[in-house]
């Protein structure tokens, strides 16, 4: 799966802060920022083989929380997601699955959004297909990621920058992975999430109606209605 360039953010820090280039967290940050996919993979693996923590990255200019977790920063790269999981990345502390589905447009295999398809064809912009994203979701779920944690696709700077604070914010304002899947007619991913225990909520039917507007077909609405009955008994 082709990835988007890593975001470049600025944050308040002392410009004269000395950078320890031998620090593995700094080296990890620089490695995941590399633009060449092969070079990036090789460098990250080298660091992991040397004992680098798969859960930590740092540079003086990075945004706390958003830029300091390698797995969070490479969720659009299947090979690196697999590599970091293999080396013990903690998949339970953040809403990784919801973030995968919410961070960018995804083309449904069955009913691709025609507006996005035209954009892809006319501008050559890379928009991932459902089957590509399915693999990443599957890797995360098999490793124990929570399918019900909520996220927002866009970045938001919160203080204090902790898992607890972000997850509290996401729980209140975020969208679940299954609702992201519903909204874009991602049937393969919907079924995958359901098998791993993803739950519908009061907003799921609204997202299903959005899916109908996109596809012109009520198939997702009917699927959500049936799943709601299985889940809640009414």
PDB file of N, CA and C in Angstrom, residues 53-56 65 69-75 78 80-100 135-151 163 167 177 196:
ATOM      1  N   UNK A  53      13.054   0.715  20.690  1.00  0.00           N
ATOM      2  CA  UNK A  53      11.695   0.516  21.165  1.00  0.00           C
ATOM      3  C   UNK A  53      10.725   0.765  20.012  1.00  0.00           C
ATOM      4  N   UNK A  54       9.905  -0.224  19.623  1.00  0.00           N
ATOM      5  CA  UNK A  54       8.976  -0.033  18.502  1.00  0.00           C
ATOM      6  C   UNK A  54       7.853   0.945  18.810  1.00  0.00           C
ATOM      7  N   UNK A  55       7.772   1.400  20.058  1.00  0.00           N
ATOM      8  CA  UNK A  55       6.694   2.307  20.460  1.00  0.00           C
ATOM      9  C   UNK A  55       7.148   3.750  20.645  1.00  0.00           C
ATOM     10  N   UNK A  56       8.410   4.035  20.343  1.00  0.00           N
ATOM     11  CA  UNK A  56       8.911   5.372  20.645  1.00  0.00           C
ATOM     12  C   UNK A  56       9.708   5.968  19.486  1.00  0.00           C
ATOM     13  N   UNK A  65       2.807  13.013  21.167  1.00  0.00           N
ATOM     14  CA  UNK A  65       1.766  12.019  20.926  1.00  0.00           C
ATOM     15  C   UNK A  65       1.578  11.748  19.432  1.00  0.00           C
ATOM     16  N   UNK A  69       4.942   8.063  18.059  1.00  0.00           N
ATOM     17  CA  UNK A  69       4.643   6.632  18.050  1.00  0.00           C
ATOM     18  C   UNK A  69       4.839   6.103  16.632  1.00  0.00           C
ATOM     19  N   UNK A  70       5.853   5.249  16.418  1.00  0.00           N
ATOM     20  CA  UNK A  70       6.146   4.784  15.055  1.00  0.00           C
ATOM     21  C   UNK A  70       4.948   4.148  14.349  1.00  0.00           C
ATOM     22  N   UNK A  71       4.224   3.272  15.035  1.00  0.00           N
ATOM     23  CA  UNK A  71       3.102   2.586  14.395  1.00  0.00           C
ATOM     24  C   UNK A  71       2.027   3.568  13.960  1.00  0.00           C
ATOM     25  N   UNK A  72       1.737   4.546  14.788  1.00  0.00           N
ATOM     26  CA  UNK A  72       0.736   5.568  14.460  1.00  0.00           C
ATOM     27  C   UNK A  72       1.123   6.329  13.195  1.00  0.00           C
ATOM     28  N   UNK A  73       2.422   6.490  12.987  1.00  0.00           N
ATOM     29  CA  UNK A  73       2.916   7.284  11.856  1.00  0.00           C
ATOM     30  C   UNK A  73       3.002   6.498  10.547  1.00  0.00           C
ATOM     31  N   UNK A  74       2.871   5.178  10.597  1.00  0.00           N
ATOM     32  CA  UNK A  74       3.060   4.373   9.383  1.00  0.00           C
ATOM     33  C   UNK A  74       1.844   3.501   9.069  1.00  0.00           C
ATOM     34  N   UNK A  75       0.671   3.925   9.489  1.00  0.00           N
ATOM     35  CA  UNK A  75      -0.516   3.096   9.336  1.00  0.00           C
ATOM     36  C   UNK A  75      -0.960   2.911   7.889  1.00  0.00           C
ATOM     37  N   UNK A  78       1.785  -1.203   4.787  1.00  0.00           N
ATOM     38  CA  UNK A  78       1.547  -2.569   5.246  1.00  0.00           C
ATOM     39  C   UNK A  78       2.808  -3.241   5.769  1.00  0.00           C
ATOM     40  N   UNK A  80       5.560  -1.973   7.021  1.00  0.00           N
ATOM     41  CA  UNK A  80       6.050  -1.434   8.287  1.00  0.00           C
ATOM     42  C   UNK A  80       5.098  -1.743   9.437  1.00  0.00           C
ATOM     43  N   UNK A  81       3.816  -1.756   9.166  1.00  0.00           N
ATOM     44  CA  UNK A  81       2.866  -2.166  10.208  1.00  0.00           C
ATOM     45  C   UNK A  81       3.180  -3.595  10.652  1.00  0.00           C
ATOM     46  N   UNK A  82       3.379  -4.481   9.692  1.00  0.00           N
ATOM     47  CA  UNK A  82       3.700  -5.869  10.016  1.00  0.00           C
ATOM     48  C   UNK A  82       5.028  -5.946  10.771  1.00  0.00           C
ATOM     49  N   UNK A  83       6.017  -5.205  10.334  1.00  0.00           N
ATOM     50  CA  UNK A  83       7.336  -5.233  10.971  1.00  0.00           C
ATOM     51  C   UNK A  83       7.254  -4.768  12.424  1.00  0.00           C
ATOM     52  N   UNK A  84       6.612  -3.647  12.662  1.00  0.00           N
ATOM     53  CA  UNK A  84       6.532  -3.119  14.021  1.00  0.00           C
ATOM     54  C   UNK A  84       5.743  -4.045  14.938  1.00  0.00           C
ATOM     55  N   UNK A  85       4.682  -4.645  14.422  1.00  0.00           N
ATOM     56  CA  UNK A  85       3.926  -5.613  15.221  1.00  0.00           C
ATOM     57  C   UNK A  85       4.807  -6.807  15.568  1.00  0.00           C
ATOM     58  N   UNK A  86       5.554  -7.292  14.589  1.00  0.00           N
ATOM     59  CA  UNK A  86       6.431  -8.439  14.822  1.00  0.00           C
ATOM     60  C   UNK A  86       7.473  -8.144  15.900  1.00  0.00           C
ATOM     61  N   UNK A  87       7.861  -6.887  16.031  1.00  0.00           N
ATOM     62  CA  UNK A  87       8.862  -6.511  17.021  1.00  0.00           C
ATOM     63  C   UNK A  87       8.231  -5.981  18.316  1.00  0.00           C
ATOM     64  N   UNK A  88       6.935  -6.225  18.482  1.00  0.00           N
ATOM     65  CA  UNK A  88       6.318  -5.950  19.765  1.00  0.00           C
ATOM     66  C   UNK A  88       5.631  -4.622  19.942  1.00  0.00           C
ATOM     67  N   UNK A  89       5.283  -3.940  18.862  1.00  0.00           N
ATOM     68  CA  UNK A  89       4.560  -2.670  18.997  1.00  0.00           C
ATOM     69  C   UNK A  89       3.248  -2.899  19.745  1.00  0.00           C
ATOM     70  N   UNK A  90       2.920  -1.995  20.642  1.00  0.00           N
ATOM     71  CA  UNK A  90       1.702  -2.082  21.441  1.00  0.00           C
ATOM     72  C   UNK A  90       0.516  -1.635  20.594  1.00  0.00           C
ATOM     73  N   UNK A  91      -0.334  -2.561  20.207  1.00  0.00           N
ATOM     74  CA  UNK A  91      -1.474  -2.232  19.340  1.00  0.00           C
ATOM     75  C   UNK A  91      -2.734  -1.902  20.128  1.00  0.00           C
ATOM     76  N   UNK A  92      -2.651  -1.973  21.456  1.00  0.00           N
ATOM     77  CA  UNK A  92      -3.849  -1.809  22.278  1.00  0.00           C
ATOM     78  C   UNK A  92      -4.005  -0.417  22.883  1.00  0.00           C
ATOM     79  N   UNK A  93      -2.965   0.389  22.827  1.00  0.00           N
ATOM     80  CA  UNK A  93      -2.999   1.664  23.542  1.00  0.00           C
ATOM     81  C   UNK A  93      -3.684   2.781  22.779  1.00  0.00           C
ATOM     82  N   UNK A  94      -3.844   2.608  21.470  1.00  0.00           N
ATOM     83  CA  UNK A  94      -4.414   3.666  20.636  1.00  0.00           C
ATOM     84  C   UNK A  94      -5.472   3.093  19.685  1.00  0.00           C
ATOM     85  N   UNK A  95      -6.325   3.966  19.125  1.00  0.00           N
ATOM     86  CA  UNK A  95      -7.371   3.493  18.190  1.00  0.00           C
ATOM     87  C   UNK A  95      -6.835   3.289  16.784  1.00  0.00           C
ATOM     88  N   UNK A  96      -5.915   2.344  16.648  1.00  0.00           N
ATOM     89  CA  UNK A  96      -5.221   2.167  15.378  1.00  0.00           C
ATOM     90  C   UNK A  96      -6.155   1.805  14.229  1.00  0.00           C
ATOM     91  N   UNK A  97      -7.101   0.909  14.472  1.00  0.00           N
ATOM     92  CA  UNK A  97      -7.957   0.449  13.376  1.00  0.00           C
ATOM     93  C   UNK A  97      -8.841   1.587  12.873  1.00  0.00           C
ATOM     94  N   UNK A  98      -9.438   2.327  13.789  1.00  0.00           N
ATOM     95  CA  UNK A  98     -10.266   3.471  13.386  1.00  0.00           C
ATOM     96  C   UNK A  98      -9.431   4.522  12.668  1.00  0.00           C
ATOM     97  N   UNK A  99      -8.196   4.707  13.098  1.00  0.00           N
ATOM     98  CA  UNK A  99      -7.335   5.694  12.445  1.00  0.00           C
ATOM     99  C   UNK A  99      -6.984   5.280  11.023  1.00  0.00           C
ATOM    100  N   UNK A 100      -6.730   3.992  10.823  1.00  0.00           N
ATOM    101  CA  UNK A 100      -6.452   3.496   9.469  1.00  0.00           C
ATOM    102  C   UNK A 100      -7.596   3.859   8.527  1.00  0.00           C
ATOM    103  N   UNK A 135      -5.950  -5.493   4.585  1.00  0.00           N
ATOM    104  CA  UNK A 135      -4.776  -6.214   5.082  1.00  0.00           C
ATOM    105  C   UNK A 135      -4.213  -5.559   6.331  1.00  0.00           C
ATOM    106  N   UNK A 136      -4.127  -4.244   6.333  1.00  0.00           N
ATOM    107  CA  UNK A 136      -3.600  -3.531   7.500  1.00  0.00           C
ATOM    108  C   UNK A 136      -4.525  -3.710   8.695  1.00  0.00           C
ATOM    109  N   UNK A 137      -5.820  -3.567   8.474  1.00  0.00           N
ATOM    110  CA  UNK A 137      -6.783  -3.772   9.567  1.00  0.00           C
ATOM    111  C   UNK A 137      -6.669  -5.182  10.124  1.00  0.00           C
ATOM    112  N   UNK A 138      -6.525  -6.154   9.244  1.00  0.00           N
ATOM    113  CA  UNK A 138      -6.419  -7.545   9.675  1.00  0.00           C
ATOM    114  C   UNK A 138      -5.167  -7.763  10.520  1.00  0.00           C
ATOM    115  N   UNK A 139      -4.045  -7.192  10.101  1.00  0.00           N
ATOM    116  CA  UNK A 139      -2.811  -7.321  10.878  1.00  0.00           C
ATOM    117  C   UNK A 139      -2.993  -6.761  12.287  1.00  0.00           C
ATOM    118  N   UNK A 140      -3.612  -5.610  12.378  1.00  0.00           N
ATOM    119  CA  UNK A 140      -3.813  -4.963  13.678  1.00  0.00           C
ATOM    120  C   UNK A 140      -4.766  -5.767  14.554  1.00  0.00           C
ATOM    121  N   UNK A 141      -5.863  -6.224  13.970  1.00  0.00           N
ATOM    122  CA  UNK A 141      -6.852  -6.967  14.745  1.00  0.00           C
ATOM    123  C   UNK A 141      -6.302  -8.321  15.205  1.00  0.00           C
ATOM    124  N   UNK A 142      -5.573  -8.998  14.342  1.00  0.00           N
ATOM    125  CA  UNK A 142      -4.973 -10.281  14.722  1.00  0.00           C
ATOM    126  C   UNK A 142      -3.981 -10.113  15.867  1.00  0.00           C
ATOM    127  N   UNK A 143      -3.356  -8.936  15.932  1.00  0.00           N
ATOM    128  CA  UNK A 143      -2.383  -8.665  16.991  1.00  0.00           C
ATOM    129  C   UNK A 143      -3.043  -8.197  18.282  1.00  0.00           C
ATOM    130  N   UNK A 144      -4.361  -7.989  18.251  1.00  0.00           N
ATOM    131  CA  UNK A 144      -5.068  -7.622  19.471  1.00  0.00           C
ATOM    132  C   UNK A 144      -5.572  -6.206  19.545  1.00  0.00           C
ATOM    133  N   UNK A 145      -5.550  -5.467  18.438  1.00  0.00           N
ATOM    134  CA  UNK A 145      -6.057  -4.088  18.450  1.00  0.00           C
ATOM    135  C   UNK A 145      -7.559  -4.077  18.747  1.00  0.00           C
ATOM    136  N   UNK A 146      -7.998  -3.052  19.446  1.00  0.00           N
ATOM    137  CA  UNK A 146      -9.400  -2.923  19.835  1.00  0.00           C
ATOM    138  C   UNK A 146     -10.210  -2.386  18.658  1.00  0.00           C
ATOM    139  N   UNK A 147     -11.214  -3.139  18.167  1.00  0.00           N
ATOM    140  CA  UNK A 147     -12.000  -2.672  17.027  1.00  0.00           C
ATOM    141  C   UNK A 147     -13.010  -1.590  17.386  1.00  0.00           C
ATOM    142  N   UNK A 148     -13.201  -1.333  18.683  1.00  0.00           N
ATOM    143  CA  UNK A 148     -14.241  -0.386  19.099  1.00  0.00           C
ATOM    144  C   UNK A 148     -13.714   0.961  19.581  1.00  0.00           C
ATOM    145  N   UNK A 149     -12.411   1.121  19.634  1.00  0.00           N
ATOM    146  CA  UNK A 149     -11.872   2.429  19.995  1.00  0.00           C
ATOM    147  C   UNK A 149     -12.153   3.418  18.865  1.00  0.00           C
ATOM    148  N   UNK A 150     -12.465   4.644  19.217  1.00  0.00           N
ATOM    149  CA  UNK A 150     -12.806   5.659  18.232  1.00  0.00           C
ATOM    150  C   UNK A 150     -11.621   6.565  17.937  1.00  0.00           C
ATOM    151  N   UNK A 151     -11.646   7.165  16.752  1.00  0.00           N
ATOM    152  CA  UNK A 151     -10.586   8.090  16.348  1.00  0.00           C
ATOM    153  C   UNK A 151     -11.180   9.161  15.452  1.00  0.00           C
ATOM    154  N   UNK A 163      -1.940   9.061  26.001  1.00  0.00           N
ATOM    155  CA  UNK A 163      -2.936   8.131  25.465  1.00  0.00           C
ATOM    156  C   UNK A 163      -4.283   8.341  26.149  1.00  0.00           C
ATOM    157  N   UNK A 167      -7.535   9.405  24.029  1.00  0.00           N
ATOM    158  CA  UNK A 167      -8.611   8.419  23.938  1.00  0.00           C
ATOM    159  C   UNK A 167      -9.891   8.931  24.580  1.00  0.00           C
ATOM    160  N   UNK A 177     -14.414   2.498  14.082  1.00  0.00           N
ATOM    161  CA  UNK A 177     -13.914   1.879  12.854  1.00  0.00           C
ATOM    162  C   UNK A 177     -15.060   1.352  11.998  1.00  0.00           C
ATOM    163  N   UNK A 196     -14.396  -9.551  14.597  1.00  0.00           N
ATOM    164  CA  UNK A 196     -13.523  -9.259  15.733  1.00  0.00           C
ATOM    165  C   UNK A 196     -14.242  -8.494  16.843  1.00  0.00           C
TER     166      UNK A 196
END
